[in-house]
Amino acid sequence: MSTPEDQFKNVISHAKEYGYIFQSSEIYDGLSAVYDYGQNGAELKKNIRDYWWRSMVQMHENIVGIDAAIFMHPTTWKASGHVDAFNDPLIDNKDSKKRYRADVLIEDHVKKIEEKIKKEVEKAAKRFEGFDEAMFRSTNARVLEYQAKADEIEARFKTALENNDLAEVKQIIVDLEIVCPISGSRNWTDVRQFNLMFSTSMGAVTDESNIIYLRPETAQGIFVNYLNVQKSGRMKIPFGIAQTGKAFRNEIVARQFIFRMREFEQMEMQFFVKPGTEMEWYETWKTRRMAWHKALGIDEKKYKFKDHIKVAHYANAAADIEFEFPFGFKELEGIHSRTDFDLRQHEQFSGKKLQYFDQDYTGPLNSELAKTQTPEDWKDNHSYVPYVVETSVGLDRLFLAILSTSLQEEKLEDGETRTLLSLPPQLAPIKVAIFPLMGKDGMPEKAMEIFNLLRFDHNVTYEEKDNIGKRYRRQDAIGTPYCITVDQQSLEDNTVTIRDRDTMKQERVSIDKIAAIVDEKVNMKYLLKKTS
RNA sequence: GCGAAAGUAGCUCAAUUGGUAGAGCUCCAGCCUUCCAAGCUGGAGGUUGCGGGUUCGAGACCCGUCUUUCGCUCCA
């Protein structure tokens, strides 16, 4: 039996061989962690995106979709926290091969000094009655010495960061004789800066002031348009804004094929709710999103929820839908209760009010809200900054999930093996392949008639090369749900055989029934019905 | 980024100790056959990832580099 590792390699080579995924710029040796979608990959990806879009926008009367630009005003990323939060200086210990954030190493060192101060204070507190801690801290020589040292380190570190002086950051680590907790050695690499966001410049002249970033998430395009959409669409809370699009992250390590790429596509929906109701909506969306995935008919055991124990700074609850990839359970989709963090940040940075006027609303609904929103915000008892529940799927990850789980080596009764890509039929790049059994006697012409009939409804293909078995197997490997074959009998009575990809069973039907049979299997509306 | 392994035809892989780069499948043209990867004939396809070096001679040995996979690390 093949190992999961072999299976994954199979998926990658199959993806290439059948026009699903190619490495970017392959003729130039490729570009690390960037991939292109081929003729079949582009179709599958588009179909997955359509399934998501239609189930979000078409199937929910209170969700609308937008398409925001990838370029956004630089202040967006200051407000969102991306500029500050993801510029970590990193350093490696050469002996233990462990990587650390340089700022964390230094701060930990400072904390140790503060621990020492604390111990001194505790010792003294035991010794003296009527102990005055403030007095002790400001007079005790040893404490003062420790404090001075801690202050000095922090000041030095702050200056180094402000000057973007990474050599100095390393020097601080060297001077403080900080050792690696694992190896215990001081054998450090240089400090390097990893920037999450790709930057470029706008305008012909390059200078600091016109640096702009390629968005690292699509969500901010939704937040900055919140008011535009709410007003122009006369949206009533609760409502959602959906968006699909490319995002870019300069990952330190981007690997595992298309699972983690530097350029990738997200499908995000931000749902704006009344403060205090966010947990209900969070649970609702968790359930809905899982149902959406499971409607695809993939083995349900491959999906599971994973709740985040530690949530990001902006969230008060978060869960992932994980999928069992060939390399284990990994995140496919995130559902986050993002509170009012983003909208409030944008209010603050833009100076524009991003509030919702709610006829029925009277004051804060929970203590959480009272913490972040001042009475000033709801003084008229009708306006508030909405809370947000986010659903965010990686389109490329979902693509990989579907592709990898669909690829199978099937043992047939006669001992042969069949390579089968059992894609959900509604998502398959090509819905029907049409073959003349032989390339003569008018069969190709008859087959072309059927081809021209079906092409208005579906992506169909026509093939007359090679023997029929070979053509069937080729379509199996691409994942085409149906093959239709025109034979001698077709010319006499207008019937054809229609072969099912998964069962390999054939049925003889009259040509005018084909459209209905195919539609029932591949029309996305049946998939959408399963989710609602 | 560190460590390990790998890179030869579109794909899967050979090539003795350093001595003429090959097979199967695929692809193209034709013949035959006609419902599950059949057969026959012919053909195309390569600066062995790329760049240096050692050698009379390198696919093989050495150095560098790029890409991929695995482990570590990071992941809003």
Coordinates of C-alpha atoms in Angstrom, one line a residue, chain A residues 7-530:
Chain A
Q7 CA -0.4 9.6 -2.3
F8 CA 0.4 13.3 -2.1
K9 CA 3.1 13.0 -4.7
N10 CA 0.6 11.2 -6.9
V11 CA -1.9 14.1 -6.5
I12 CA 0.8 16.6 -7.5
S13 CA 1.9 14.7 -10.6
H14 CA -1.7 13.9 -11.6
A15 CA -2.5 17.6 -11.2
K16 CA 0.3 18.4 -13.6
E17 CA -0.3 15.6 -16.1
Y18 CA -4.0 16.4 -16.5
G19 CA -3.8 20.1 -16.8
Y20 CA -4.9 21.1 -13.3
I21 CA -1.9 22.7 -11.7
F22 CA 1.5 23.7 -13.1
Q23 CA 4.3 25.3 -11.3
S24 CA 4.6 29.0 -12.1
S25 CA 7.3 30.0 -14.6
E26 CA 8.3 26.3 -14.9
I27 CA 10.5 26.9 -18.0
Y28 CA 12.6 29.2 -15.8
D29 CA 12.9 26.6 -13.1
G30 CA 9.8 27.8 -11.4
L31 CA 9.1 30.4 -8.7
S32 CA 9.0 29.1 -5.2
A33 CA 5.5 28.5 -3.8
V34 CA 3.7 30.0 -6.7
Y35 CA 1.5 27.9 -9.0
D36 CA -0.6 28.3 -12.1
Y37 CA -4.0 26.7 -12.7
G38 CA -4.1 24.9 -16.1
Q39 CA -7.0 24.3 -18.4
N40 CA -8.9 21.9 -16.1
G41 CA -7.7 23.5 -12.9
A42 CA -9.1 26.9 -13.9
E43 CA -12.5 25.3 -14.5
L44 CA -12.6 23.4 -11.2
K45 CA -11.5 26.5 -9.3
K46 CA -14.1 28.6 -11.0
N47 CA -16.8 26.0 -10.2
I48 CA -15.8 25.9 -6.5
R49 CA -15.9 29.7 -6.4
D50 CA -19.3 29.7 -8.1
Y51 CA -20.6 27.2 -5.6
W52 CA -19.5 29.4 -2.8
W53 CA -20.7 32.7 -4.3
R54 CA -24.1 31.3 -5.3
S55 CA -24.7 29.7 -1.9
M56 CA -23.7 33.0 -0.2
V57 CA -25.1 35.7 -2.4
Q58 CA -27.8 34.1 -4.4
M59 CA -29.2 31.9 -1.6
H60 CA -29.1 34.6 1.1
E61 CA -31.3 37.7 0.5
N62 CA -29.3 39.6 3.1
I63 CA -25.9 39.0 1.7
V64 CA -24.4 40.9 -1.2
G65 CA -21.1 40.5 -3.0
I66 CA -18.4 43.0 -3.9
D67 CA -15.1 43.1 -5.7
A68 CA -12.7 45.4 -4.0
A69 CA -9.3 46.4 -5.4
I70 CA -6.1 44.5 -4.3
F71 CA -4.4 47.9 -3.8
M72 CA -5.7 49.8 -0.8
H73 CA -4.8 53.0 1.0
P74 CA -1.7 52.3 3.1
T75 CA -3.5 53.5 6.2
T76 CA -5.8 50.5 5.9
W77 CA -3.0 48.2 7.0
K78 CA -2.1 50.5 9.9
A79 CA -5.6 50.4 11.1
S80 CA -6.0 46.6 10.7
G81 CA -2.8 46.0 12.7
H82 CA -0.9 44.3 9.9
V83 CA 1.9 46.8 9.6
D84 CA 2.8 46.6 13.3
A85 CA 1.9 43.0 14.1
F86 CA 3.7 41.3 11.3
N87 CA 7.1 42.9 11.1
D88 CA 8.9 40.5 13.4
P89 CA 12.6 40.4 13.7
L90 CA 13.7 36.8 13.7
I91 CA 16.9 35.0 14.8
D92 CA 18.0 31.4 14.6
N93 CA 20.1 29.4 17.0
K94 CA 22.6 27.5 14.9
D95 CA 23.0 24.6 17.3
S96 CA 19.4 23.8 18.2
K97 CA 18.1 25.0 14.8
K98 CA 15.3 26.8 16.6
R99 CA 13.9 30.1 15.4
Y100 CA 13.0 32.8 17.8
R101 CA 11.5 36.3 17.6
A102 CA 14.4 38.5 18.6
D103 CA 12.0 40.9 20.4
V104 CA 10.6 38.0 22.5
L105 CA 14.1 36.9 23.5
I106 CA 15.0 40.4 24.7
E107 CA 11.7 40.9 26.4
D108 CA 12.0 37.6 28.2
H109 CA 15.4 38.6 29.4
V110 CA 13.9 41.9 30.7
K111 CA 11.2 39.9 32.4
K112 CA 13.8 37.8 34.2
I113 CA 15.3 41.0 35.6
E114 CA 11.9 42.1 36.7
E115 CA 11.4 38.7 38.4
K116 CA 14.6 39.4 40.4
I117 CA 13.2 42.7 41.5
K118 CA 10.0 41.1 42.5
K119 CA 11.9 38.6 44.6
E120 CA 13.9 41.3 46.3
V121 CA 10.6 43.1 47.1
E122 CA 9.1 39.9 48.5
K123 CA 12.1 39.1 50.6
A124 CA 12.1 42.6 52.0
A125 CA 8.3 42.5 52.6
K126 CA 8.8 39.5 54.8
R127 CA 11.6 41.1 56.7
F128 CA 10.1 44.5 57.5
E129 CA 6.9 45.2 59.2
G130 CA 4.8 48.1 57.8
F131 CA 6.7 47.6 54.5
D132 CA 6.4 50.4 52.0
E133 CA 6.9 48.9 48.6
A134 CA 7.0 52.1 46.7
M135 CA 9.6 53.4 49.0
F136 CA 11.6 50.2 48.9
R137 CA 11.6 50.2 45.1
S138 CA 12.8 53.8 44.9
T139 CA 15.6 53.4 47.4
N140 CA 17.0 49.9 47.6
A141 CA 20.3 49.8 45.8
R142 CA 20.0 46.4 44.3
V143 CA 16.5 47.0 43.0
L144 CA 17.6 50.3 41.5
E145 CA 20.4 48.6 39.8
Y146 CA 18.2 45.9 38.3
Q147 CA 15.6 48.5 37.3
A148 CA 18.2 50.7 35.7
K149 CA 19.5 47.7 33.7
A150 CA 16.0 46.7 32.6
D151 CA 15.2 50.3 31.6
E152 CA 18.5 50.6 29.7
I153 CA 17.8 47.4 27.7
E154 CA 14.4 48.5 26.8
A155 CA 15.5 51.9 25.7
R156 CA 18.3 50.5 23.7
F157 CA 16.0 47.9 22.0
K158 CA 13.4 50.6 21.3
T159 CA 16.0 52.8 19.6
A160 CA 17.3 49.9 17.6
L161 CA 13.8 49.0 16.4
E162 CA 13.0 52.6 15.5
N163 CA 16.1 52.9 13.5
N164 CA 15.4 49.5 11.9
D165 CA 18.9 48.5 13.0
L166 CA 18.9 44.7 13.0
A167 CA 22.6 44.5 13.6
E168 CA 22.1 46.4 16.9
V169 CA 19.3 44.0 17.8
K170 CA 21.6 41.1 17.5
Q171 CA 24.3 43.0 19.4
I172 CA 21.8 43.4 22.3
I173 CA 21.3 39.7 22.3
V174 CA 25.0 39.1 22.3
D175 CA 25.7 41.7 25.0
L176 CA 23.0 40.3 27.3
E177 CA 24.5 36.8 26.8
I178 CA 21.1 35.4 26.0
V179 CA 21.3 31.7 25.5
C180 CA 19.0 29.4 23.5
P181 CA 16.7 27.6 25.9
I182 CA 17.1 24.4 24.0
S183 CA 20.8 24.2 23.1
G184 CA 22.0 26.5 25.8
S185 CA 24.4 28.0 23.3
R186 CA 24.9 31.6 22.1
N187 CA 25.6 30.6 18.5
W188 CA 23.1 33.0 16.8
T189 CA 22.5 33.9 13.2
D190 CA 22.0 37.5 12.2
V191 CA 18.6 39.0 12.9
R192 CA 16.4 39.2 9.9
Q193 CA 13.3 41.0 9.2
F194 CA 10.4 39.1 7.7
N195 CA 7.7 41.2 6.3
L196 CA 4.3 39.6 5.8
M197 CA 3.1 42.1 3.2
F198 CA 4.5 42.5 -0.3
S199 CA 5.0 46.1 -1.1
T200 CA 5.2 48.0 -4.3
S201 CA 5.0 51.7 -5.1
M202 CA 2.4 53.7 -6.8
G203 CA 3.3 56.4 -9.2
A204 CA 6.3 56.7 -11.5
V205 CA 8.6 58.1 -8.8
T206 CA 9.6 55.7 -6.0
D207 CA 9.9 57.1 -2.6
E208 CA 8.8 56.1 0.9
S209 CA 5.6 58.1 0.9
N210 CA 4.0 56.2 -2.0
I211 CA 4.6 52.6 -0.9
I212 CA 1.5 50.5 -1.1
Y213 CA 0.9 46.9 -0.1
L214 CA -0.6 44.0 -1.9
R215 CA -3.5 43.0 0.5
P216 CA -2.7 40.1 2.8
E217 CA -6.4 39.5 3.3
T218 CA -9.5 40.4 1.4
A219 CA -11.5 41.3 4.5
Q220 CA -10.3 44.8 4.8
G221 CA -11.8 45.6 1.4
I222 CA -15.1 44.7 2.9
F223 CA -14.7 46.7 6.1
V224 CA -13.7 49.9 4.3
N225 CA -16.8 49.5 2.1
Y226 CA -19.1 48.6 4.9
L227 CA -20.9 52.0 4.9
N228 CA -21.0 52.3 1.1
V229 CA -22.7 48.9 0.8
Q230 CA -25.0 49.4 3.8
K231 CA -26.2 52.8 2.5
S232 CA -26.4 52.1 -1.2
G233 CA -28.0 48.7 -0.7
R234 CA -30.2 49.9 2.1
M235 CA -29.0 46.9 4.0
K236 CA -30.6 46.1 7.4
I237 CA -28.6 44.4 10.1
P238 CA -28.0 41.5 10.2
F239 CA -26.5 41.5 6.7
G240 CA -23.4 40.2 5.0
I241 CA -20.8 41.2 2.4
A242 CA -19.1 38.5 0.4
Q243 CA -16.0 38.7 -1.7
T244 CA -13.6 36.4 -3.4
G245 CA -10.2 37.5 -4.5
K246 CA -6.4 37.2 -4.5
A247 CA -4.4 37.9 -1.4
F248 CA -0.6 37.9 -0.9
R249 CA 1.5 36.8 2.0
N250 CA 5.2 36.7 2.1
E251 CA 5.4 33.5 4.1
I252 CA 8.6 32.6 5.7
V253 CA 8.1 29.0 4.6
A254 CA 5.5 28.4 1.9
R255 CA 5.1 24.8 1.1
Q256 CA 2.9 21.7 0.7
F257 CA 2.0 22.4 -2.9
I258 CA -0.9 24.8 -3.2
F259 CA -1.8 24.5 0.5
R260 CA 0.4 27.5 1.4
M261 CA 1.2 29.8 -1.4
R262 CA 2.5 33.4 -1.5
E263 CA -0.3 34.4 -3.9
F264 CA -3.6 32.7 -3.1
E265 CA -7.3 33.3 -3.3
Q266 CA -9.8 33.8 -0.4
M267 CA -13.5 33.5 -0.3
E268 CA -14.6 35.7 2.7
M269 CA -17.9 36.8 4.0
Q270 CA -18.2 39.3 6.8
F271 CA -21.6 39.3 8.5
F272 CA -22.6 42.4 10.4
V273 CA -24.7 41.9 13.5
K274 CA -26.2 43.6 16.4
P275 CA -23.8 43.7 19.4
G276 CA -24.6 41.0 21.8
T277 CA -26.0 38.7 19.2
E278 CA -22.6 37.8 17.8
M279 CA -22.3 34.4 19.5
E280 CA -25.6 33.2 18.1
W281 CA -24.5 34.2 14.6
Y282 CA -21.1 32.6 15.2
E283 CA -22.7 29.3 16.0
T284 CA -25.1 29.7 13.1
W285 CA -22.4 30.3 10.6
K286 CA -20.3 27.4 12.0
T287 CA -23.2 25.1 11.3
R288 CA -24.0 26.5 7.9
R289 CA -20.5 26.4 6.7
M290 CA -19.9 22.8 7.7
A291 CA -23.2 21.9 6.0
W292 CA -21.9 23.6 2.8
H293 CA -18.8 21.5 2.8
K294 CA -20.5 18.3 3.5
A295 CA -23.1 18.8 0.7
L296 CA -20.2 18.1 -1.7
G297 CA -20.6 14.4 -0.7
I298 CA -17.0 13.9 0.4
D299 CA -16.5 11.4 3.3
E300 CA -17.8 13.3 6.3
K301 CA -15.0 11.9 8.6
K302 CA -12.6 14.1 6.7
Y303 CA -14.0 17.2 8.3
K304 CA -13.8 18.4 11.8
F305 CA -14.1 21.6 13.9
K306 CA -11.2 22.8 15.8
D307 CA -11.9 25.6 18.3
H308 CA -9.2 28.1 19.0
I309 CA -8.3 28.2 22.6
K310 CA -6.2 31.3 22.1
V311 CA -7.9 33.8 19.9
A312 CA -6.3 36.7 17.9
H313 CA -6.4 40.2 19.3
Y314 CA -9.5 41.2 17.4
A315 CA -11.6 38.1 18.1
N316 CA -13.7 36.8 21.0
A317 CA -14.3 33.4 19.5
A318 CA -12.7 31.4 16.6
A319 CA -13.0 28.0 15.1
D320 CA -11.5 26.2 12.1
I321 CA -13.0 23.7 9.8
E322 CA -10.2 21.3 9.3
F323 CA -9.9 18.8 6.5
E324 CA -7.9 15.6 6.4
F325 CA -5.4 16.3 3.6
P326 CA -2.8 13.6 2.6
F327 CA -0.5 15.3 5.1
G328 CA -3.0 15.3 8.0
F329 CA -5.8 17.5 9.3
K330 CA -5.2 21.1 8.3
E331 CA -7.2 24.3 8.3
L332 CA -9.6 24.7 5.4
E333 CA -11.9 27.5 6.7
G334 CA -11.9 29.9 9.6
I335 CA -15.0 31.2 11.3
H336 CA -14.2 34.1 13.6
S337 CA -16.2 36.4 15.8
R338 CA -14.3 39.5 15.1
T339 CA -16.1 41.8 17.5
D340 CA -16.2 45.5 16.4
F341 CA -12.4 45.7 16.3
D342 CA -11.9 46.3 12.6
L343 CA -14.7 48.8 12.1
R344 CA -13.7 50.7 15.2
Q345 CA -10.1 50.8 14.0
H346 CA -11.2 52.2 10.7
E347 CA -13.4 54.7 12.4
Q348 CA -10.4 55.9 14.4
F349 CA -8.0 56.1 11.5
S350 CA -10.3 57.6 9.0
G351 CA -12.3 59.8 11.3
K352 CA -15.5 58.6 9.6
K353 CA -18.4 57.2 11.6
L354 CA -19.0 53.6 10.7
Q355 CA -22.2 53.1 12.6
Y356 CA -25.5 51.6 12.0
F357 CA -28.8 53.3 12.9
D358 CA -31.1 50.7 14.4
Q359 CA -34.7 51.7 15.1
D360 CA -35.1 49.0 17.7
Y361 CA -31.8 49.3 19.5
T362 CA -31.6 50.7 23.0
G363 CA -28.2 50.8 24.5
P364 CA -25.5 48.2 25.0
L365 CA -26.5 44.6 25.2
N366 CA -23.7 43.1 27.1
S367 CA -20.7 43.9 29.2
E368 CA -18.3 43.1 26.3
L369 CA -19.8 46.0 24.4
A370 CA -19.7 48.4 27.3
K371 CA -16.0 47.8 27.5
T372 CA -15.3 48.8 23.9
Q373 CA -18.0 51.3 23.1
T374 CA -18.4 54.4 25.3
P375 CA -21.8 55.9 26.2
E376 CA -20.9 58.6 23.7
D377 CA -21.4 56.0 21.0
W378 CA -24.9 55.1 21.9
K379 CA -26.1 58.2 23.5
D380 CA -29.1 58.4 21.2
N381 CA -29.8 54.8 22.0
H382 CA -30.1 54.0 18.3
S383 CA -26.6 53.8 16.8
Y384 CA -23.8 51.3 17.2
V385 CA -20.8 49.9 15.5
P386 CA -21.8 46.5 14.3
Y387 CA -20.1 43.3 15.4
V388 CA -18.7 41.1 12.8
V389 CA -18.8 37.3 12.3
E390 CA -16.4 36.2 9.6
T391 CA -16.3 33.1 7.4
S392 CA -13.1 32.8 5.4
V393 CA -12.2 29.9 3.1
G394 CA -9.0 29.3 1.2
L395 CA -10.1 28.6 -2.3
D396 CA -6.8 26.9 -3.2
R397 CA -7.0 24.8 -0.1
L398 CA -10.5 23.7 -0.9
F399 CA -9.3 22.9 -4.4
L400 CA -6.6 20.8 -3.0
A401 CA -8.9 19.1 -0.5
I402 CA -11.3 18.2 -3.3
L403 CA -8.6 17.1 -5.7
S404 CA -6.6 15.0 -3.3
T405 CA -9.6 13.2 -1.9
S406 CA -11.1 12.6 -5.3
L407 CA -8.0 10.9 -6.8
Q408 CA -8.2 7.1 -6.4
E409 CA -6.6 4.0 -7.8
E410 CA -9.5 1.6 -8.2
K411 CA -9.0 -2.1 -8.5
L412 CA -11.3 -3.6 -11.1
E413 CA -12.6 -7.1 -11.2
D414 CA -10.3 -8.2 -14.0
G415 CA -7.3 -7.2 -11.9
E416 CA -6.7 -4.0 -13.8
T417 CA -6.4 -0.7 -12.0
R418 CA -8.3 2.4 -13.0
T419 CA -7.3 6.0 -12.2
L420 CA -10.4 7.8 -11.2
L421 CA -10.9 11.4 -10.2
S422 CA -14.3 11.3 -8.5
L423 CA -14.9 15.0 -8.3
P424 CA -18.3 16.2 -7.2
P425 CA -20.0 16.2 -10.7
Q426 CA -21.2 19.8 -10.3
L427 CA -17.6 20.9 -9.9
A428 CA -16.1 18.8 -12.7
P429 CA -14.3 20.9 -15.4
I430 CA -15.9 18.9 -18.2
K431 CA -19.4 17.6 -17.7
V432 CA -19.8 15.4 -20.7
A433 CA -17.4 13.8 -23.2
I434 CA -18.9 12.7 -26.6
F435 CA -17.4 10.0 -28.6
P436 CA -18.1 8.3 -31.9
L437 CA -17.4 4.6 -31.4
M438 CA -15.6 4.7 -34.7
G439 CA -14.3 7.6 -36.7
K440 CA -16.4 6.7 -39.8
D441 CA -19.8 5.8 -41.1
G442 CA -21.3 9.1 -40.0
M443 CA -20.7 8.5 -36.3
P444 CA -18.5 11.6 -35.9
E445 CA -21.1 13.7 -37.5
K446 CA -23.8 12.4 -35.2
A447 CA -21.6 12.9 -32.2
M448 CA -20.9 16.4 -33.2
E449 CA -24.6 17.1 -33.4
I450 CA -24.9 16.1 -29.8
F451 CA -21.8 18.1 -28.9
N452 CA -23.4 21.2 -30.5
L453 CA -26.6 20.5 -28.7
L454 CA -25.1 20.3 -25.2
R455 CA -22.4 23.0 -25.4
F456 CA -24.9 25.7 -24.7
D457 CA -25.6 24.3 -21.3
H458 CA -22.3 22.7 -20.3
N459 CA -18.6 22.5 -20.8
V460 CA -18.4 19.4 -23.1
T461 CA -15.7 17.8 -25.1
Y462 CA -15.5 15.7 -28.2
E463 CA -12.9 13.0 -28.9
E464 CA -12.4 10.4 -31.6
K465 CA -8.8 9.3 -31.2
D466 CA -7.8 5.9 -29.8
N467 CA -10.1 3.1 -28.9
I468 CA -13.1 3.6 -26.8
G469 CA -11.7 2.2 -23.6
K470 CA -8.8 4.5 -23.7
R471 CA -11.0 7.5 -24.1
Y472 CA -13.2 6.4 -21.2
R473 CA -10.1 6.1 -18.9
R474 CA -8.8 9.4 -20.0
Q475 CA -12.0 11.1 -19.0
D476 CA -12.0 9.2 -15.7
A477 CA -8.7 10.7 -14.9
I478 CA -9.9 14.2 -15.6
G479 CA -13.1 13.6 -13.6
T480 CA -15.7 13.9 -16.4
P481 CA -19.0 12.5 -14.9
Y482 CA -20.5 11.3 -18.2
C483 CA -19.3 9.8 -21.5
I484 CA -21.7 9.6 -24.4
T485 CA -21.0 7.2 -27.2
V486 CA -22.5 7.2 -30.6
D487 CA -22.5 3.7 -32.3
Q488 CA -24.0 2.0 -35.2
Q489 CA -27.4 1.7 -33.5
S490 CA -27.4 5.5 -32.9
L491 CA -27.6 6.1 -36.6
E492 CA -30.7 3.8 -36.8
D493 CA -32.8 4.7 -33.8
N494 CA -31.3 8.0 -32.4
T495 CA -30.2 6.4 -29.1
V496 CA -26.7 6.6 -27.5
T497 CA -25.0 5.0 -24.6
I498 CA -24.4 7.2 -21.6
R499 CA -21.7 5.9 -19.2
D500 CA -21.4 6.9 -15.6
R501 CA -17.9 7.8 -14.4
D502 CA -18.1 6.2 -11.0
T503 CA -20.0 3.0 -11.7
M504 CA -18.8 2.5 -15.3
K505 CA -22.3 1.4 -16.0
Q506 CA -23.8 2.2 -19.4
E507 CA -27.4 2.9 -20.3
R508 CA -28.9 3.3 -23.7
V509 CA -31.1 6.3 -23.9
S510 CA -32.7 8.3 -26.7
I511 CA -30.8 11.5 -27.6
D512 CA -33.6 13.8 -26.6
K513 CA -33.3 12.6 -23.0
I514 CA -29.6 13.3 -22.6
A515 CA -30.0 16.9 -21.5
A516 CA -32.3 16.0 -18.6
I517 CA -30.1 13.2 -17.4
V518 CA -27.0 15.3 -17.4
D519 CA -28.7 18.2 -15.8
E520 CA -29.8 16.2 -12.9
K521 CA -26.3 15.2 -12.1
V522 CA -24.3 18.3 -12.8
N523 CA -26.6 21.3 -12.3
M524 CA -25.4 23.2 -9.3
K525 CA -28.9 24.0 -8.1
Y526 CA -29.1 20.5 -6.7
L527 CA -26.0 21.1 -4.7
L528 CA -27.4 24.4 -3.5
K529 CA -30.6 22.8 -2.4
K530 CA -28.7 20.4 -0.2

